[in-house]
Every structure is written in structure tokens, then in C-alpha cells.
mmCIF file of N, CA and C in Angstrom:
data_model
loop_
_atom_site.group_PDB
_atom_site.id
_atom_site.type_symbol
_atom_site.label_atom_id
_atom_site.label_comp_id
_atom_site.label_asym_id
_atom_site.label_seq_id
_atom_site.Cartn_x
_atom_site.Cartn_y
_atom_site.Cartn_z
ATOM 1 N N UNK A 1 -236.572 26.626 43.400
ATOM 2 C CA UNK A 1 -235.778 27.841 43.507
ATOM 3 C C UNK A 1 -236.720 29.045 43.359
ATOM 4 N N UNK A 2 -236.847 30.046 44.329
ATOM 5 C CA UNK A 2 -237.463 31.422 44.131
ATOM 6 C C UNK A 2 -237.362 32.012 42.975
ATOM 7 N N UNK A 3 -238.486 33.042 42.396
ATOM 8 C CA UNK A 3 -237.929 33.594 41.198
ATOM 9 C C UNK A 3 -236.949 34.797 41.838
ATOM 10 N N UNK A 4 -237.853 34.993 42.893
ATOM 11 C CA UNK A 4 -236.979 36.682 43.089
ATOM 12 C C UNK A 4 -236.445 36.486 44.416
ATOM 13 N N UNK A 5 -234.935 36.651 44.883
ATOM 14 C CA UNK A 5 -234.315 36.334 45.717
ATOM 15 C C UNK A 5 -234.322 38.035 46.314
ATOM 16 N N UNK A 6 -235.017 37.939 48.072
ATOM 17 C CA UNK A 6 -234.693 38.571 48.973
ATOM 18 C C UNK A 6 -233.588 38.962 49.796
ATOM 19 N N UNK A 7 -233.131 39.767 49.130
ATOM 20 C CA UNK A 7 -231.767 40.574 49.398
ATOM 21 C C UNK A 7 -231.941 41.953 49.459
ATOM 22 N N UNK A 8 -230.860 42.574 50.810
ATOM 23 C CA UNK A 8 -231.321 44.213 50.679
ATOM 24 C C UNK A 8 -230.070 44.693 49.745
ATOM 25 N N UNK A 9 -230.983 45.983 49.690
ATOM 26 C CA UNK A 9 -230.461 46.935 48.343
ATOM 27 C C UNK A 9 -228.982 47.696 48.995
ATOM 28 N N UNK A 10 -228.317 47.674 48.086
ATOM 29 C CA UNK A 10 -227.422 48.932 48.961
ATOM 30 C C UNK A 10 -225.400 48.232 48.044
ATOM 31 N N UNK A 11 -224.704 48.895 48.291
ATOM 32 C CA UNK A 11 -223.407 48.503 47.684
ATOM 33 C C UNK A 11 -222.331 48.855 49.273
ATOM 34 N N UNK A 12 -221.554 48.838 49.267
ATOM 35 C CA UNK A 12 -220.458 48.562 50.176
ATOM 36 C C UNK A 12 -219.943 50.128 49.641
ATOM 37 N N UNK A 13 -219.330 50.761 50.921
ATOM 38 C CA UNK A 13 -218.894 52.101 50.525
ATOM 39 C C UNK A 13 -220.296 53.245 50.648
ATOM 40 N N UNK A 14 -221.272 52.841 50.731
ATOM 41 C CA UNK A 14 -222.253 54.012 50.837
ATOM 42 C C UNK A 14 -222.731 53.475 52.499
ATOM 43 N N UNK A 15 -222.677 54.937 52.826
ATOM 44 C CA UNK A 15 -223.573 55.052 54.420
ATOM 45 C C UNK A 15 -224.795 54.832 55.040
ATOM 46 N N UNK A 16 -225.328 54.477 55.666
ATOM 47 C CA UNK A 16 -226.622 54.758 55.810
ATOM 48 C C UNK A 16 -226.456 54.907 57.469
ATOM 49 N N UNK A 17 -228.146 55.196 57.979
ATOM 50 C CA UNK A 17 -228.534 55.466 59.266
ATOM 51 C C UNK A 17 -229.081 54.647 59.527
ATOM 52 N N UNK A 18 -229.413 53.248 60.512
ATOM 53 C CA UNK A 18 -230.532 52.015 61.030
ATOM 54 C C UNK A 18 -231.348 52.378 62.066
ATOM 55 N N UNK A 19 -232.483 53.044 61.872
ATOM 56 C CA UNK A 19 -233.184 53.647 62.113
ATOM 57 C C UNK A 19 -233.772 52.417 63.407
ATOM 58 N N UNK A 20 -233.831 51.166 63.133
ATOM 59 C CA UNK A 20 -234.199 50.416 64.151
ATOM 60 C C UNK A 20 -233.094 50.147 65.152
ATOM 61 N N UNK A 21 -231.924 49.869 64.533
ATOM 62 C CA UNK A 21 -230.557 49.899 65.912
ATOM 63 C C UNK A 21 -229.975 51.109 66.267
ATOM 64 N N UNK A 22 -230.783 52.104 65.570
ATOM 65 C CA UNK A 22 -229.707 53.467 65.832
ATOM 66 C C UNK A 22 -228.404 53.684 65.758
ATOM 67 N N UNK A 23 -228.038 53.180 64.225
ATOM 68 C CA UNK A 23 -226.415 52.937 64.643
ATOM 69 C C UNK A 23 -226.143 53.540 63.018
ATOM 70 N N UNK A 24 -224.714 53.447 62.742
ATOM 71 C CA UNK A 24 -224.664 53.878 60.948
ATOM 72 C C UNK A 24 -224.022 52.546 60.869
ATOM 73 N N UNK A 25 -224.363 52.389 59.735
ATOM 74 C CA UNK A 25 -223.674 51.093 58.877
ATOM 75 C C UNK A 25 -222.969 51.740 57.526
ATOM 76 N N UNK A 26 -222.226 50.263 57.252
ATOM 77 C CA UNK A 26 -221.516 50.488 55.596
ATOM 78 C C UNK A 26 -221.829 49.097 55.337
ATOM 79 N N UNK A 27 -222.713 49.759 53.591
ATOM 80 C CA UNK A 27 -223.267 48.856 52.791
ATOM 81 C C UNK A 27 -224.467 48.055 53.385
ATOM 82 N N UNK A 28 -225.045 47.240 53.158
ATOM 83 C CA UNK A 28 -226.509 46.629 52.923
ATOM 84 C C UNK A 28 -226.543 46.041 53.974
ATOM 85 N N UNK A 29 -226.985 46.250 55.473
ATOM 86 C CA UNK A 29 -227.119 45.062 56.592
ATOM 87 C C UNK A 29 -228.619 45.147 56.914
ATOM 88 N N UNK A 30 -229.157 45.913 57.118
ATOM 89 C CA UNK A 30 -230.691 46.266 57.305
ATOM 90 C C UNK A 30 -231.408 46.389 55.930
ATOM 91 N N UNK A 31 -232.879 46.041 56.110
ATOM 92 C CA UNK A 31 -234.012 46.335 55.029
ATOM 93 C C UNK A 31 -233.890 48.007 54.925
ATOM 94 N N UNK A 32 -234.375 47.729 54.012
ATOM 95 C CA UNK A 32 -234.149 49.781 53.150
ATOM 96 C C UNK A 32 -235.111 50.140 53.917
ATOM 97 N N UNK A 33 -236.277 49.554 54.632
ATOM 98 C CA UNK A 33 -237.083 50.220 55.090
ATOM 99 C C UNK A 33 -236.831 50.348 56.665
ATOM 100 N N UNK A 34 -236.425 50.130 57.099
ATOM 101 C CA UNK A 34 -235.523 50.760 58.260
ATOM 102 C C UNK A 34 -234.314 51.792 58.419
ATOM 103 N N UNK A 35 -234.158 51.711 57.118
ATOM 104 C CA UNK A 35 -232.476 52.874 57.215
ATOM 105 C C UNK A 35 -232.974 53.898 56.381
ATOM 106 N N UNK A 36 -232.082 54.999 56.711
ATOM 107 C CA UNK A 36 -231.763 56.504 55.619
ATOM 108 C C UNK A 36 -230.907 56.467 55.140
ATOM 109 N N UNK A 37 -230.766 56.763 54.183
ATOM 110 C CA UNK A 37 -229.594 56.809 52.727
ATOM 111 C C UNK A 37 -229.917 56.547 51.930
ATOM 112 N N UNK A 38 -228.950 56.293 50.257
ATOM 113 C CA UNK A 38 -227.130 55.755 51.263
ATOM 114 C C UNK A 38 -226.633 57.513 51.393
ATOM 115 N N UNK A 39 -225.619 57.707 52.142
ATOM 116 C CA UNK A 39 -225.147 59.032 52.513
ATOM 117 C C UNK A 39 -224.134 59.037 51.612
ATOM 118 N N UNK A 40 -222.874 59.473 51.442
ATOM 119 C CA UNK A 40 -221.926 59.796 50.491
ATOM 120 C C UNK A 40 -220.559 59.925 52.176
ATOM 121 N N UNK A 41 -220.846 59.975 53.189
ATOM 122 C CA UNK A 41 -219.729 59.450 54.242
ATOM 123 C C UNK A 41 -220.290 59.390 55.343
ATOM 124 N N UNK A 42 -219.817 58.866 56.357
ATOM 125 C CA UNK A 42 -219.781 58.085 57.757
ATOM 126 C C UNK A 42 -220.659 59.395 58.222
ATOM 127 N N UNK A 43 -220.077 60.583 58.374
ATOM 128 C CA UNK A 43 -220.021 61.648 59.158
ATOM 129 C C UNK A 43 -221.890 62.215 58.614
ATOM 130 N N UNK A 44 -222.461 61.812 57.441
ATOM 131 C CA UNK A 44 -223.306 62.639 57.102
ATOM 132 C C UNK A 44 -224.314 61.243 57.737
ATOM 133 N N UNK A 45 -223.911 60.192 57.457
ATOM 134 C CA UNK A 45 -224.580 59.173 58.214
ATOM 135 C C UNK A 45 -225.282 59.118 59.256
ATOM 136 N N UNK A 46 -224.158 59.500 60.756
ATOM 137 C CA UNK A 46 -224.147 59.750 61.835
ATOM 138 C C UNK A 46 -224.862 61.093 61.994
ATOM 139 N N UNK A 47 -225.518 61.984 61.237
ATOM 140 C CA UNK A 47 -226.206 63.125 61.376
ATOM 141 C C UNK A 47 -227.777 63.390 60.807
ATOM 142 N N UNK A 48 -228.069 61.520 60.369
ATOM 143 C CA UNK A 48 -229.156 61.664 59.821
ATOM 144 C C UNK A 48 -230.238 62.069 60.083
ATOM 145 N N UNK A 49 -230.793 61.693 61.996
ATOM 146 C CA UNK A 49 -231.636 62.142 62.207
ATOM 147 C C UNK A 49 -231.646 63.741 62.578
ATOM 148 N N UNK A 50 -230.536 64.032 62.652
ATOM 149 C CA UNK A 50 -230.607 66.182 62.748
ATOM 150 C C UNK A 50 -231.027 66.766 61.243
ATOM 151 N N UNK A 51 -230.314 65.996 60.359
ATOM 152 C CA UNK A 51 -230.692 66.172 58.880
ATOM 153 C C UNK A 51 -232.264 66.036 58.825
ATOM 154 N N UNK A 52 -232.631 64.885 59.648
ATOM 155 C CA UNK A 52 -234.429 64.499 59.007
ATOM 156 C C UNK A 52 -235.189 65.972 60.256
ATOM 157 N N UNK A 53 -234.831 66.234 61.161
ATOM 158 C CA UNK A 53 -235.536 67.379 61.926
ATOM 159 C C UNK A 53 -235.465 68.535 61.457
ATOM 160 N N UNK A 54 -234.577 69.392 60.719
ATOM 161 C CA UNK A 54 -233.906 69.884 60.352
ATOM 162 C C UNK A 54 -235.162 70.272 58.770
ATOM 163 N N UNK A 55 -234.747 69.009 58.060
ATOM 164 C CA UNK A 55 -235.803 69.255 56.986
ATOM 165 C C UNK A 55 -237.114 69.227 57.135
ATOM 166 N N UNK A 56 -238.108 68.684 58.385
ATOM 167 C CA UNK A 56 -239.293 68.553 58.719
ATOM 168 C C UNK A 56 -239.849 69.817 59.195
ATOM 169 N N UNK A 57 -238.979 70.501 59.883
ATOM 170 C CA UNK A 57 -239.030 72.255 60.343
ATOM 171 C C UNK A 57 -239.302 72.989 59.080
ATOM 172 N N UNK A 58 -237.948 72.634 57.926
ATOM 173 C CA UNK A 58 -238.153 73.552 57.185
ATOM 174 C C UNK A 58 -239.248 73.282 56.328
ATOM 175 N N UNK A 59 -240.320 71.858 56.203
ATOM 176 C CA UNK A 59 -241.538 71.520 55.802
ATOM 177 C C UNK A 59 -242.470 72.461 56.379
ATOM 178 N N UNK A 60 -242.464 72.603 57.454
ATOM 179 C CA UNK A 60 -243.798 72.457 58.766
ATOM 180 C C UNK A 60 -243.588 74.036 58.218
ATOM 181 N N UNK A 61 -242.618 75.246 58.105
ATOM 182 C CA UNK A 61 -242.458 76.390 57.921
ATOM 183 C C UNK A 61 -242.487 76.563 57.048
ATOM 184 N N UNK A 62 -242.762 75.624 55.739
ATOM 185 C CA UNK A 62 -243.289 76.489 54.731
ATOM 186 C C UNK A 62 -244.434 76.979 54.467
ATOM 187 N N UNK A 63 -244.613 77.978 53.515
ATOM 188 C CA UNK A 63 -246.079 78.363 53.341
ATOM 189 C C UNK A 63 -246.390 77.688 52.152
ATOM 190 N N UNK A 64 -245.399 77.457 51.128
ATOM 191 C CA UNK A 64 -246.257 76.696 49.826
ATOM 192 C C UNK A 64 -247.089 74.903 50.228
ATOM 193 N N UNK A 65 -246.281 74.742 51.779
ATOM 194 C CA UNK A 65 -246.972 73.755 51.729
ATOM 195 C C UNK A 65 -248.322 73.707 52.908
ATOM 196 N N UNK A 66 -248.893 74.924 52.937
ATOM 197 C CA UNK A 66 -249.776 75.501 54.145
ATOM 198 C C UNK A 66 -250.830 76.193 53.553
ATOM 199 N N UNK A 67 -251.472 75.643 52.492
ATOM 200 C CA UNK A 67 -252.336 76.364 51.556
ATOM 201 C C UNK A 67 -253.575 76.981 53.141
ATOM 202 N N UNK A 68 -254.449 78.120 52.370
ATOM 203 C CA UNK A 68 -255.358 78.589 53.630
ATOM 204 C C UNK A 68 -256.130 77.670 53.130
ATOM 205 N N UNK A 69 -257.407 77.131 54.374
ATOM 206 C CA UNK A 69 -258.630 76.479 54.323
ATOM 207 C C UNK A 69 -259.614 76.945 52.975
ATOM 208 N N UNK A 70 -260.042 75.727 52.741
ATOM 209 C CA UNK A 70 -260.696 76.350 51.074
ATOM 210 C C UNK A 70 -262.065 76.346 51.547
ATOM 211 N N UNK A 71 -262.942 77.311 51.786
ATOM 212 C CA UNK A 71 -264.306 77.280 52.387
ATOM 213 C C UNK A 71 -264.867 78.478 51.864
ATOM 214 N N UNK A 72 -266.282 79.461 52.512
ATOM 215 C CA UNK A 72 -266.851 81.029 52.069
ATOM 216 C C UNK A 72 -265.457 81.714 52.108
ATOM 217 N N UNK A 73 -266.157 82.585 50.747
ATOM 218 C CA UNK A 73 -265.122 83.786 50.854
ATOM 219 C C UNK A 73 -266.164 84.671 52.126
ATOM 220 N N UNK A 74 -264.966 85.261 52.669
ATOM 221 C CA UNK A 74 -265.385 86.655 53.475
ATOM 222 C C UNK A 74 -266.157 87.791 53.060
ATOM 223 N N UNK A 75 -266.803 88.339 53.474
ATOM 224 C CA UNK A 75 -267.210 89.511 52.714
ATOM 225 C C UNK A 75 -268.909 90.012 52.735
#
């Protein structure tokens, strides 16, 4: 008998996104490492990847995360 039994993570009632079938599910059918979530409903599910573009913009546009090149000062 295994010590540690391979099973994915997740409960019934939470959403996710299957990033490999492109589809939303309820509860645990895919490895966690294929899906986004869990969501809190269907609807936020089905919007995951606008949610993940959405937050990658507001990454790419920040400045705290755009430090300037650390090299000579000017002068």
C-alpha cells in the first residue's frame, strides 16, 4: 500500500478554470497544476483567463515592479 495516495486537491462546490481542456469545472477533476482557483462561482470561473490578462497588465504597468537598471551614475 502507498504511503501517500495521489489524489487532486480541491472540495465539490468550489470553481475552477482547466487550463488544459479550457473548460470550468466543479470540484477536483484535473491536477492543481493545470487549473486556476478554486473561484467562489461558475461565473468568476468562466472569466479566469480575462482575470489572469487583466492582472498581468496591471504587473507589466507597474513601476514598483520596474526598478531602473542598476549600473554608473550619470554625471
Amino acid at each position: 500500500m502507498p504511503l501517500f495516495k495521489k489524489r487532486t486537491a480541491g472540495k465539490p462546490g468550489e470553481w475552477y478554470y482547466c487550463l488544459e481542456h479550457k473548460k470550468v469545472e466543479e470540484g477536483p477533476e484535473c491536477p492543481a497544476k493545470d487549473r486556476f482557483g478554486p473561484y467562489a462561482s461558475r461565473a468568476e470561473a468562466e472569466h479566469a483567463m480575462e482575470t489572469a490578462r487583466e492582472r498581468n497588465l496591471q504587473w507589466e504597468n507597474d513601476p514598483a515592479w520596474h526598478d531602473a537598471p542598476k549600473g554608473r551614475d550619470e554625471g
